[in-house]
Coordinates of C-alpha atoms in Angstrom, one line a residue:
M17 CA -0.3 -0.2 0.0
I18 CA 0.9 3.5 -0.8
C19 CA 0.0 6.3 1.1
L20 CA 0.4 10.2 0.8
T21 CA 0.5 13.4 2.8
G22 CA 1.8 16.7 3.0
D23 CA 4.4 18.9 4.7
T24 CA 5.7 17.5 8.1
H25 CA 8.1 20.6 9.2
A26 CA 10.2 18.6 11.2
G27 CA 8.0 18.0 14.5
V28 CA 5.5 20.7 13.8
D29 CA 3.1 18.8 11.8
M30 CA 3.8 14.8 12.6
H31 CA 0.4 14.7 14.4
K32 CA -1.0 13.4 11.2
L33 CA 1.1 10.3 11.4
S34 CA 0.4 9.4 14.9
D35 CA -1.1 6.0 15.4
N36 CA -4.4 7.5 16.6
A37 CA -4.5 9.7 13.5
L38 CA -3.9 7.0 11.0
E39 CA -6.4 4.5 12.9
K40 CA -8.9 7.4 12.6
A41 CA -8.3 7.7 8.6
G42 CA -8.6 3.9 8.5
I43 CA -4.9 3.3 7.6
R44 CA -2.8 0.5 9.0
L45 CA 0.5 0.5 7.8
S46 CA 2.8 -2.5 7.6
G47 CA 6.5 -3.3 7.0
N48 CA 5.4 -3.8 2.9
D49 CA 4.0 -0.2 2.9
Y50 CA 5.0 3.0 1.7
L51 CA 4.1 6.8 2.9
I52 CA 4.9 9.7 0.8
I53 CA 5.7 13.1 2.1
T54 CA 5.3 15.9 -0.5
G55 CA 8.2 18.1 0.9
D56 CA 9.0 20.3 3.7
F57 CA 10.2 17.1 5.3
G58 CA 12.4 19.0 7.9
F59 CA 14.5 16.2 9.5
P60 CA 17.0 17.6 10.1
F61 CA 16.5 21.4 9.7
T62 CA 18.8 23.6 11.3
P63 CA 22.5 22.8 12.2
D64 CA 21.5 22.9 15.7
D65 CA 19.3 19.8 15.2
L66 CA 22.3 18.0 14.2
K67 CA 24.8 19.3 17.3
E68 CA 21.9 18.1 19.7
Y69 CA 21.5 14.7 17.7
E70 CA 25.4 14.1 18.3
Q71 CA 25.0 15.1 22.2
K72 CA 21.8 12.6 22.4
K73 CA 19.3 15.2 23.0
G74 CA 16.9 17.3 21.3
E75 CA 13.3 17.2 19.4
Y76 CA 15.1 15.9 16.1
L77 CA 16.8 13.1 18.2
F78 CA 13.2 12.2 19.3
W79 CA 11.5 12.4 16.0
I80 CA 14.1 10.7 13.9
N81 CA 14.3 7.7 16.2
W82 CA 10.1 7.6 16.3
L83 CA 10.2 7.5 12.4
K84 CA 13.0 4.9 12.3
D85 CA 10.7 2.5 14.6
R86 CA 8.0 2.7 11.9
P87 CA 7.7 -0.5 10.3
Y88 CA 7.1 1.0 7.1
K89 CA 9.2 3.0 4.5
V90 CA 9.1 6.9 4.6
L91 CA 9.4 8.5 1.1
F92 CA 9.8 12.3 0.7
V93 CA 10.7 14.9 -1.7
D94 CA 12.1 17.9 -0.7
G95 CA 10.6 21.0 -0.2
N96 CA 12.1 24.6 0.4
H97 CA 12.0 24.1 4.1
D98 CA 14.6 21.4 3.9
N99 CA 18.3 21.5 4.8
H100 CA 19.6 21.3 1.2
D101 CA 23.2 21.8 2.4
W102 CA 23.2 18.7 4.6
W103 CA 21.4 16.5 1.9
S104 CA 24.0 17.7 -0.7
E105 CA 26.5 16.0 1.5
Q106 CA 24.6 12.5 1.5
P107 CA 25.5 9.5 -0.4
V108 CA 23.4 9.0 -3.5
S109 CA 22.3 5.2 -4.1
E110 CA 19.8 3.4 -6.1
M111 CA 16.4 2.3 -5.3
F112 CA 13.0 1.6 -7.1
G113 CA 14.8 2.4 -10.5
G114 CA 16.0 5.7 -9.7
K115 CA 18.5 7.6 -7.6
V116 CA 17.8 8.2 -3.9
Q117 CA 19.3 9.3 -0.5
I118 CA 19.0 6.9 2.2
H119 CA 18.9 9.0 5.7
P120 CA 22.1 8.2 7.7
H121 CA 20.0 8.4 10.9
A122 CA 17.0 6.3 9.8
E123 CA 17.2 3.6 7.1
N124 CA 13.9 3.5 6.3
V125 CA 13.6 7.3 5.5
I126 CA 14.3 7.6 1.7
H127 CA 14.7 10.8 -0.3
L128 CA 12.9 10.8 -3.4
M129 CA 15.5 13.3 -5.7
R130 CA 14.6 15.9 -8.0
G131 CA 14.1 14.8 -11.9
E132 CA 14.3 11.2 -10.9
V133 CA 11.6 8.5 -12.3
Y134 CA 10.7 5.2 -9.7
E135 CA 8.7 2.0 -10.0
I136 CA 7.0 1.6 -6.9
E137 CA 4.1 -1.5 -6.6
G138 CA 4.2 -1.6 -10.3
K139 CA 3.4 2.3 -10.8
S140 CA 5.6 4.9 -12.0
F141 CA 6.3 8.3 -10.3
F142 CA 8.4 11.2 -11.5
T143 CA 9.6 13.4 -8.6
F144 CA 10.8 17.1 -8.6
G145 CA 11.0 18.6 -5.1
G146 CA 11.8 22.4 -4.1
A147 CA 10.2 25.6 -4.3
A148 CA 11.1 29.4 -3.6
S149 CA 10.3 30.4 0.0
V150 CA 8.1 33.3 0.3
D151 CA 9.5 33.9 3.8
K152 CA 13.2 33.8 3.1
V153 CA 13.6 37.5 4.1
Y154 CA 12.9 36.5 7.6
R155 CA 15.2 33.4 7.8
T156 CA 19.1 33.2 7.8
E157 CA 20.9 31.9 4.9
G158 CA 22.9 28.7 5.6
Y159 CA 20.9 27.9 8.9
S160 CA 16.9 28.2 8.1
W161 CA 17.4 28.9 4.5
W162 CA 19.2 27.5 1.4
S163 CA 19.5 29.0 -2.2
A164 CA 19.4 25.3 -3.4
E165 CA 15.6 25.3 -2.5
E166 CA 15.3 26.0 -6.1
P167 CA 16.7 23.6 -9.0
S168 CA 19.8 23.7 -10.7
L169 CA 20.3 23.4 -14.4
E170 CA 21.6 20.1 -14.0
E171 CA 18.6 18.8 -12.3
I172 CA 16.3 20.4 -14.7
D173 CA 18.4 18.6 -17.3
R174 CA 18.4 15.5 -16.0
A175 CA 14.3 15.6 -15.1
L176 CA 13.8 16.4 -19.1
N177 CA 16.1 13.5 -20.1
N178 CA 14.3 11.0 -17.7
L179 CA 11.0 12.1 -18.7
D180 CA 12.0 11.6 -22.4
R181 CA 13.6 8.4 -21.6
I182 CA 10.1 7.1 -20.7
G183 CA 8.3 8.9 -23.3
N184 CA 6.8 11.7 -21.1
K185 CA 4.3 9.6 -19.5
T186 CA 4.1 8.7 -16.0
D187 CA 1.5 7.1 -13.7
Y188 CA 2.3 9.9 -10.9
I189 CA 4.0 13.2 -10.6
I190 CA 5.2 14.3 -7.0
T191 CA 6.4 17.5 -6.2
H192 CA 6.2 20.2 -3.5
T193 CA 4.8 23.5 -5.2
L194 CA 2.8 23.4 -8.5
P195 CA 3.2 24.6 -12.0
E196 CA 3.1 28.3 -11.9
R197 CA 0.0 28.0 -14.8
I198 CA -1.9 26.1 -12.1
I199 CA -1.1 28.4 -9.4
W200 CA -2.3 31.3 -11.2
E201 CA -5.7 29.4 -12.0
A202 CA -6.4 29.3 -8.1
P203 CA -6.2 32.7 -6.5
S204 CA -5.8 31.7 -3.0
F205 CA -2.4 29.7 -4.1
R206 CA -0.9 33.0 -5.7
Y207 CA 0.8 34.0 -2.7
K208 CA 3.4 31.3 -3.0
I209 CA 4.7 32.7 -6.3
S210 CA 8.1 34.4 -5.0
P211 CA 8.7 34.2 -8.1
C212 CA 9.6 30.6 -8.1
R213 CA 11.8 29.2 -10.7
T214 CA 10.5 25.5 -9.7
A215 CA 6.8 26.6 -10.6
Q216 CA 8.1 27.9 -13.9
F217 CA 10.0 24.8 -14.9
L218 CA 7.0 22.6 -13.8
D219 CA 5.0 24.6 -16.5
T220 CA 7.2 22.4 -19.0
V221 CA 6.1 19.2 -17.3
L222 CA 2.6 20.1 -17.4
E223 CA 3.0 20.9 -21.1
R224 CA 4.9 17.5 -22.1
V225 CA 3.9 15.0 -19.6
Q226 CA 0.8 12.8 -19.7
Y227 CA -0.1 11.7 -16.1
D228 CA -2.8 10.2 -14.4
K229 CA -2.6 12.3 -11.2
W230 CA -0.4 15.1 -9.5
F231 CA 0.6 15.4 -5.8
C232 CA 2.0 18.2 -4.1
G233 CA 2.2 19.8 -0.7
H234 CA 3.4 23.6 -0.1
F235 CA 0.2 25.4 0.2
H236 CA -1.2 24.1 3.7
I237 CA -4.3 22.9 2.5
D238 CA -6.2 19.8 1.5
T239 CA -7.9 20.1 -1.7
V240 CA -8.2 18.8 -5.4
I241 CA -8.1 20.4 -8.6
K242 CA -10.1 18.5 -10.7
E243 CA -9.4 19.8 -14.1
R244 CA -5.8 19.1 -13.4
R245 CA -6.2 16.0 -11.7
A246 CA -3.9 17.3 -9.0
F247 CA -4.2 17.1 -5.2
V248 CA -2.7 19.1 -2.5
V249 CA -2.1 17.8 0.7
Y250 CA -1.2 18.9 4.1
D251 CA -3.3 17.6 7.2
T252 CA -4.6 14.3 6.0
V253 CA -3.1 10.9 5.2
H254 CA -4.8 9.2 2.1
E255 CA -4.1 5.7 0.5
L256 CA -3.4 6.1 -3.1
S257 CA -6.2 4.2 -4.5
C258 CA -8.7 6.8 -2.7
F259 CA -7.8 9.6 -4.9
D260 CA -10.0 8.2 -7.8
K261 CA -13.1 8.3 -5.3
I262 CA -12.0 11.8 -4.2
L263 CA -12.3 12.8 -8.1
N264 CA -15.4 11.4 -8.5
G265 CA -17.1 12.9 -5.4
E266 CA -17.3 10.0 -3.6
E267 CA -14.6 11.1 -0.7
S268 CA -13.4 14.3 0.5
M269 CA -9.9 15.4 0.8
C270 CA -10.8 16.2 4.5
L271 CA -11.3 13.8 7.0
S272 CA -14.0 14.5 9.6

């Protein structure tokens, strides 16, 4: 089983992954299952997290150990609020047919990298994390904000080459933000345009790629954009197979 949810922001929005919250959503995850987080994972975030981890104390230590104890695999794309400097130093390996980074503090936590294509449970996934921070003027570069939150030309080229390799067709697209065109179609989302180079590149993906469903986080809301077959997730966790029912109006994005 594959489930999806939105930003966790380190421990700030982890409540939705508690056993009680998942049980309320009718979800039971085992060792054969996957949970995908659509960016702003946040473990670790500031350099202080890593210092405290070495000292065997702090909130980061608590949460990364909690995640490590989950029986399922936690997969995530990066968002704008992730420590990109730290992740750039982590080893790259192969999994699901694409390049990944396995978290050194929790081997069941796996970074799905920008521009990669994966096959999980017989379905294809194209992933492209990152976004522009609208709040970076209030943050400190290298401590709580990183310029690598936006893609490099190399990452964009890799994405386009991988999409060409699969004939520009995939089952699912997992990103942190949305294409700029979709953002402009939804007035309540426009505050997230900074401008955002990531969203501008995703316009190219939107034009070229045939997909079944598109999932993102970033906008701190649970909603569906039916005409684009796009889902914005945040506070809820849904099994992948439920999104057809959501499109058909048989289920809601938000759980009561």
